[in-house]
CSV table of C-alpha atoms in Angstrom, one decimal:
chain,number,residue,atom,x,y,z
A,14,UNK,CA,-49.1,28.7,-26.4
A,15,UNK,CA,-48.9,28.9,-22.5
A,16,UNK,CA,-49.8,32.6,-21.7
A,17,UNK,CA,-48.3,32.7,-17.9
A,18,UNK,CA,-46.1,29.8,-17.0
A,19,UNK,CA,-44.9,28.8,-13.8
A,20,UNK,CA,-42.1,26.7,-12.9
A,21,UNK,CA,-41.6,24.3,-11.1
A,22,UNK,CA,-45.7,22.9,-10.7
A,23,UNK,CA,-44.5,21.3,-7.6
A,24,UNK,CA,-42.4,21.6,-5.0
A,25,UNK,CA,-41.7,19.4,-1.8
A,26,UNK,CA,-38.8,20.9,0.6
A,27,UNK,CA,-37.8,20.7,3.9
A,28,UNK,CA,-38.3,23.3,6.3
A,29,UNK,CA,-35.2,25.9,6.6
A,30,UNK,CA,-34.6,25.7,2.8
A,31,UNK,CA,-34.8,28.4,0.4
A,32,UNK,CA,-36.3,28.0,-3.3
A,33,UNK,CA,-37.6,29.9,-6.0
A,34,UNK,CA,-40.6,29.9,-8.2
A,35,UNK,CA,-40.3,31.3,-11.8
A,36,UNK,CA,-42.7,32.9,-13.6
A,37,UNK,CA,-42.8,34.5,-17.4
A,38,UNK,CA,-46.0,35.6,-19.3
A,39,UNK,CA,-46.0,36.1,-23.0
A,40,UNK,CA,-49.2,38.1,-23.5
A,41,UNK,CA,-47.2,41.3,-23.6
A,42,UNK,CA,-49.1,42.7,-20.1
A,43,UNK,CA,-47.0,45.1,-18.2
A,44,UNK,CA,-48.5,44.2,-14.3
A,45,UNK,CA,-47.6,41.0,-13.1
A,46,UNK,CA,-48.3,39.8,-9.7
A,47,UNK,CA,-48.0,36.8,-7.2
A,48,UNK,CA,-51.0,35.5,-4.8
A,49,UNK,CA,-51.1,32.7,-2.6
A,50,UNK,CA,-54.2,30.4,-1.9
A,51,UNK,CA,-54.1,28.4,1.4
A,52,UNK,CA,-55.8,25.0,2.0
A,53,UNK,CA,-59.0,26.7,2.6
A,54,UNK,CA,-58.7,27.8,-1.1
A,55,UNK,CA,-58.5,31.5,0.2
A,56,UNK,CA,-57.1,33.9,-2.5
A,57,UNK,CA,-54.4,36.6,-1.2
A,58,UNK,CA,-52.2,39.1,-2.9
A,59,UNK,CA,-48.8,39.1,-2.2
A,60,UNK,CA,-46.8,41.5,-4.7
A,61,UNK,CA,-47.1,43.5,-7.5
A,62,UNK,CA,-44.9,44.7,-10.0
A,63,UNK,CA,-45.4,47.2,-12.9
A,64,UNK,CA,-42.8,47.3,-15.7
A,65,UNK,CA,-40.1,46.1,-12.9
A,66,UNK,CA,-41.2,48.2,-10.6
A,67,UNK,CA,-42.8,47.3,-7.1
A,68,UNK,CA,-46.5,48.4,-7.0
A,69,UNK,CA,-48.1,46.5,-4.2
A,70,UNK,CA,-45.9,44.8,-1.1
A,71,UNK,CA,-48.5,43.2,1.3
A,72,UNK,CA,-47.9,42.4,4.8
A,73,UNK,CA,-46.0,39.4,3.9
A,74,UNK,CA,-42.8,38.3,5.8
A,75,UNK,CA,-39.9,39.4,4.8
A,76,UNK,CA,-38.7,36.2,3.9
A,77,UNK,CA,-40.4,36.6,0.7
A,78,UNK,CA,-38.7,38.7,-1.8
A,79,UNK,CA,-39.8,39.0,-5.9
A,80,UNK,CA,-37.7,39.7,-8.4
A,81,UNK,CA,-38.6,41.1,-11.6
A,82,UNK,CA,-35.6,41.5,-14.6
A,83,UNK,CA,-38.1,42.6,-17.5
A,84,UNK,CA,-41.8,43.3,-17.2
A,85,UNK,CA,-42.4,39.4,-18.9
A,86,UNK,CA,-40.7,37.8,-15.9
A,87,UNK,CA,-41.6,38.0,-12.0
A,88,UNK,CA,-39.7,35.6,-9.7
A,89,UNK,CA,-40.4,34.7,-6.1
A,90,UNK,CA,-37.4,33.7,-4.0
A,91,UNK,CA,-38.6,32.4,-0.4
A,92,UNK,CA,-35.8,31.8,2.3
A,93,UNK,CA,-35.9,29.8,5.5
A,94,UNK,CA,-39.4,27.9,4.5
A,95,UNK,CA,-41.8,27.4,7.3
A,96,UNK,CA,-44.5,25.1,7.6
A,97,UNK,CA,-46.9,27.7,7.0
A,98,UNK,CA,-45.6,28.5,3.8
A,99,UNK,CA,-47.3,25.6,2.4
A,100,UNK,CA,-49.9,26.7,-0.3
A,101,UNK,CA,-50.5,27.1,-3.8
A,102,UNK,CA,-48.7,30.3,-5.1
A,103,UNK,CA,-50.0,31.6,-8.3
A,104,UNK,CA,-48.6,34.0,-11.0
A,105,UNK,CA,-50.9,36.5,-13.0
A,106,UNK,CA,-50.6,39.3,-15.3
A,107,UNK,CA,-52.5,42.3,-16.7
A,108,UNK,CA,-52.2,44.6,-19.3
A,109,UNK,CA,-52.4,47.8,-18.5
A,110,UNK,CA,-51.8,49.8,-15.1
A,111,UNK,CA,-54.6,50.9,-12.5
A,112,UNK,CA,-58.0,52.3,-13.6
A,113,UNK,CA,-56.5,52.6,-17.5
A,114,UNK,CA,-57.2,48.6,-17.7
A,115,UNK,CA,-60.3,46.9,-18.0
A,116,UNK,CA,-58.9,43.8,-18.7
A,117,UNK,CA,-58.8,40.8,-16.1
A,118,UNK,CA,-55.8,39.3,-14.4
A,119,UNK,CA,-54.5,35.9,-16.1
A,120,UNK,CA,-53.4,33.3,-13.9
A,121,UNK,CA,-50.5,30.6,-14.2
A,122,UNK,CA,-51.3,27.0,-13.5
A,123,UNK,CA,-50.0,27.2,-9.8
A,124,UNK,CA,-47.0,26.0,-8.2
A,125,UNK,CA,-47.8,23.9,-5.2
A,126,UNK,CA,-45.4,24.0,-2.5
A,127,UNK,CA,-45.4,21.5,0.3
A,128,UNK,CA,-43.0,21.7,3.2
A,129,UNK,CA,-42.1,18.6,5.4
J,17,UNK,CA,-60.5,45.9,7.0
J,18,UNK,CA,-62.3,45.1,3.5
J,19,UNK,CA,-64.7,41.7,3.4
J,20,UNK,CA,-65.6,40.1,0.5
J,21,UNK,CA,-68.1,37.5,1.4
J,22,UNK,CA,-69.7,34.8,-0.8
J,23,UNK,CA,-72.8,32.7,-0.1
J,24,UNK,CA,-73.5,29.9,-0.1
J,25,UNK,CA,-70.0,28.7,0.6
J,26,UNK,CA,-71.0,25.2,-0.9
J,27,UNK,CA,-73.7,24.5,-3.1
J,28,UNK,CA,-74.8,20.9,-4.3
J,29,UNK,CA,-77.8,21.2,-7.1
J,30,UNK,CA,-79.6,19.2,-9.3
J,31,UNK,CA,-78.7,19.8,-13.2
J,32,UNK,CA,-81.4,21.6,-14.8
J,33,UNK,CA,-81.8,23.8,-11.6
J,34,UNK,CA,-81.4,27.7,-11.1
J,35,UNK,CA,-79.6,28.9,-8.3
J,36,UNK,CA,-77.6,32.4,-7.5
J,37,UNK,CA,-75.0,32.7,-5.8
J,38,UNK,CA,-73.7,35.9,-3.8
J,39,UNK,CA,-71.0,38.2,-3.4
J,40,UNK,CA,-71.0,41.0,-0.8
J,41,UNK,CA,-68.4,43.3,-0.1
J,42,UNK,CA,-67.7,46.2,2.7
J,43,UNK,CA,-65.7,49.1,0.6
J,44,UNK,CA,-66.5,51.1,-2.2
J,45,UNK,CA,-65.8,49.5,-5.7
J,46,UNK,CA,-67.0,49.8,-9.0
J,47,UNK,CA,-65.2,47.0,-10.4
J,48,UNK,CA,-65.7,43.3,-9.7
J,49,UNK,CA,-64.5,40.4,-11.4
J,50,UNK,CA,-65.8,36.4,-11.7
J,51,UNK,CA,-63.3,34.0,-11.8
J,52,UNK,CA,-63.7,30.0,-12.1
J,53,UNK,CA,-61.5,27.4,-10.8
J,54,UNK,CA,-61.3,23.7,-11.3
J,55,UNK,CA,-59.7,21.3,-9.1
J,56,UNK,CA,-56.0,21.5,-8.8
J,57,UNK,CA,-56.1,24.5,-11.9
J,58,UNK,CA,-55.7,27.7,-12.4
J,59,UNK,CA,-58.2,30.9,-12.2
J,60,UNK,CA,-60.5,31.4,-15.5
J,61,UNK,CA,-61.8,34.5,-15.9
J,62,UNK,CA,-65.6,34.7,-16.4
J,63,UNK,CA,-67.2,38.1,-15.8
J,64,UNK,CA,-65.7,41.6,-15.8
J,65,UNK,CA,-68.1,43.7,-14.4
J,66,UNK,CA,-67.0,47.8,-14.6
J,67,UNK,CA,-69.7,49.8,-13.6
J,68,UNK,CA,-73.3,50.2,-11.3
J,69,UNK,CA,-75.8,48.1,-12.9
J,70,UNK,CA,-73.4,46.1,-15.3
J,71,UNK,CA,-75.0,42.7,-16.1
J,72,UNK,CA,-73.0,40.2,-18.7
J,73,UNK,CA,-74.0,36.8,-19.6
J,74,UNK,CA,-72.1,33.8,-21.3
J,75,UNK,CA,-74.1,30.5,-21.6
J,76,UNK,CA,-75.8,29.5,-18.7
J,77,UNK,CA,-74.3,31.8,-16.4
J,78,UNK,CA,-75.3,35.7,-15.7
J,79,UNK,CA,-73.3,38.3,-13.4
J,80,UNK,CA,-74.9,41.6,-12.2
J,81,UNK,CA,-73.1,44.3,-10.0
J,82,UNK,CA,-75.0,46.8,-7.7
J,83,UNK,CA,-72.3,49.2,-6.4
J,84,UNK,CA,-75.1,51.3,-4.2
J,85,UNK,CA,-75.6,47.7,-2.2
J,86,UNK,CA,-72.3,46.7,-2.7
J,87,UNK,CA,-73.2,43.5,-3.9
J,88,UNK,CA,-72.5,41.1,-7.3
J,89,UNK,CA,-74.8,37.9,-8.3
J,90,UNK,CA,-73.4,35.0,-10.1
J,91,UNK,CA,-76.7,33.4,-11.5
J,92,UNK,CA,-76.9,29.8,-13.0
J,93,UNK,CA,-79.8,28.6,-15.3
J,94,UNK,CA,-80.4,25.3,-15.8
J,95,UNK,CA,-77.3,24.1,-14.5
J,96,UNK,CA,-75.0,20.8,-16.0
J,97,UNK,CA,-72.3,19.0,-14.7
J,98,UNK,CA,-70.0,20.9,-16.7
J,99,UNK,CA,-70.7,23.8,-14.6
J,100,UNK,CA,-69.3,22.3,-11.0
J,101,UNK,CA,-66.3,24.5,-10.1
J,102,UNK,CA,-65.5,26.8,-7.6
J,103,UNK,CA,-66.2,30.3,-8.3
J,104,UNK,CA,-64.5,33.3,-7.0
J,105,UNK,CA,-65.3,36.8,-6.9
J,106,UNK,CA,-62.8,39.6,-6.6
J,107,UNK,CA,-63.0,43.1,-6.0
J,108,UNK,CA,-60.7,45.5,-7.2
J,109,UNK,CA,-60.0,48.2,-4.3
J,110,UNK,CA,-57.0,49.9,-6.0
J,111,UNK,CA,-57.2,53.6,-6.8
J,112,UNK,CA,-53.7,54.0,-9.0
J,113,UNK,CA,-53.3,50.2,-9.3
J,114,UNK,CA,-55.2,46.7,-9.7
J,115,UNK,CA,-55.7,45.1,-6.7
J,116,UNK,CA,-58.0,41.9,-6.1
J,117,UNK,CA,-59.6,41.3,-2.7
J,118,UNK,CA,-61.1,37.7,-3.2
J,119,UNK,CA,-64.0,36.5,-1.9
J,120,UNK,CA,-64.5,33.3,0.1
J,121,UNK,CA,-65.4,31.1,-2.9
J,122,UNK,CA,-68.4,29.3,-3.4
J,123,UNK,CA,-67.8,25.7,-4.5
J,124,UNK,CA,-70.8,24.4,-6.6
J,125,UNK,CA,-71.2,20.8,-7.7
J,126,UNK,CA,-74.0,20.0,-10.1
J,127,UNK,CA,-75.5,16.5,-10.0
J,128,UNK,CA,-77.9,14.1,-12.4
């Protein structure tokens, strides 16, 4: 029973293409996140949604657009892919919102995006 | 800008030895998390530290938080090979929402 699942696991594509990564959680959490992990293993928050509402929108290019159709899903669409977008993208979820939660975020297995 | 620094960045240690990983951060926070990541894998939550002086232990790992010093430590006791992984601390700087800023990571290798 995968708690936070991402698809695809691997994504190899050419520069300039548009691609999407999907994320679903079955934990009943109401907050979901996207993180980017670069080649040096540095992890950085990109977006956060709570109950389909955008809460955190870090300084990322507007080529990246998250979409949350419901609180169990958070997808990431990337337009006009660039070489620098190559990274591992992690989806995560957590219970509660803000300071009300004392629980850690649960991470998916990651999507390894390689731009040719 | 908030900085979360871990040291060492790389740690090679012999089985049976003890060592401590340090996580320093540059802003006020009373919430800190430790995660483990195996190569090519997801992040696994290890500890949640929610107040000054918090100490948590699980097996050979013990984590502590000193919010006044803005320092958390992850102590490894009698290391075994299975502990080989990358360890991240993450500071929660959110006020109305959880916002984790991750440390640089410490890659731990335990050898016989």
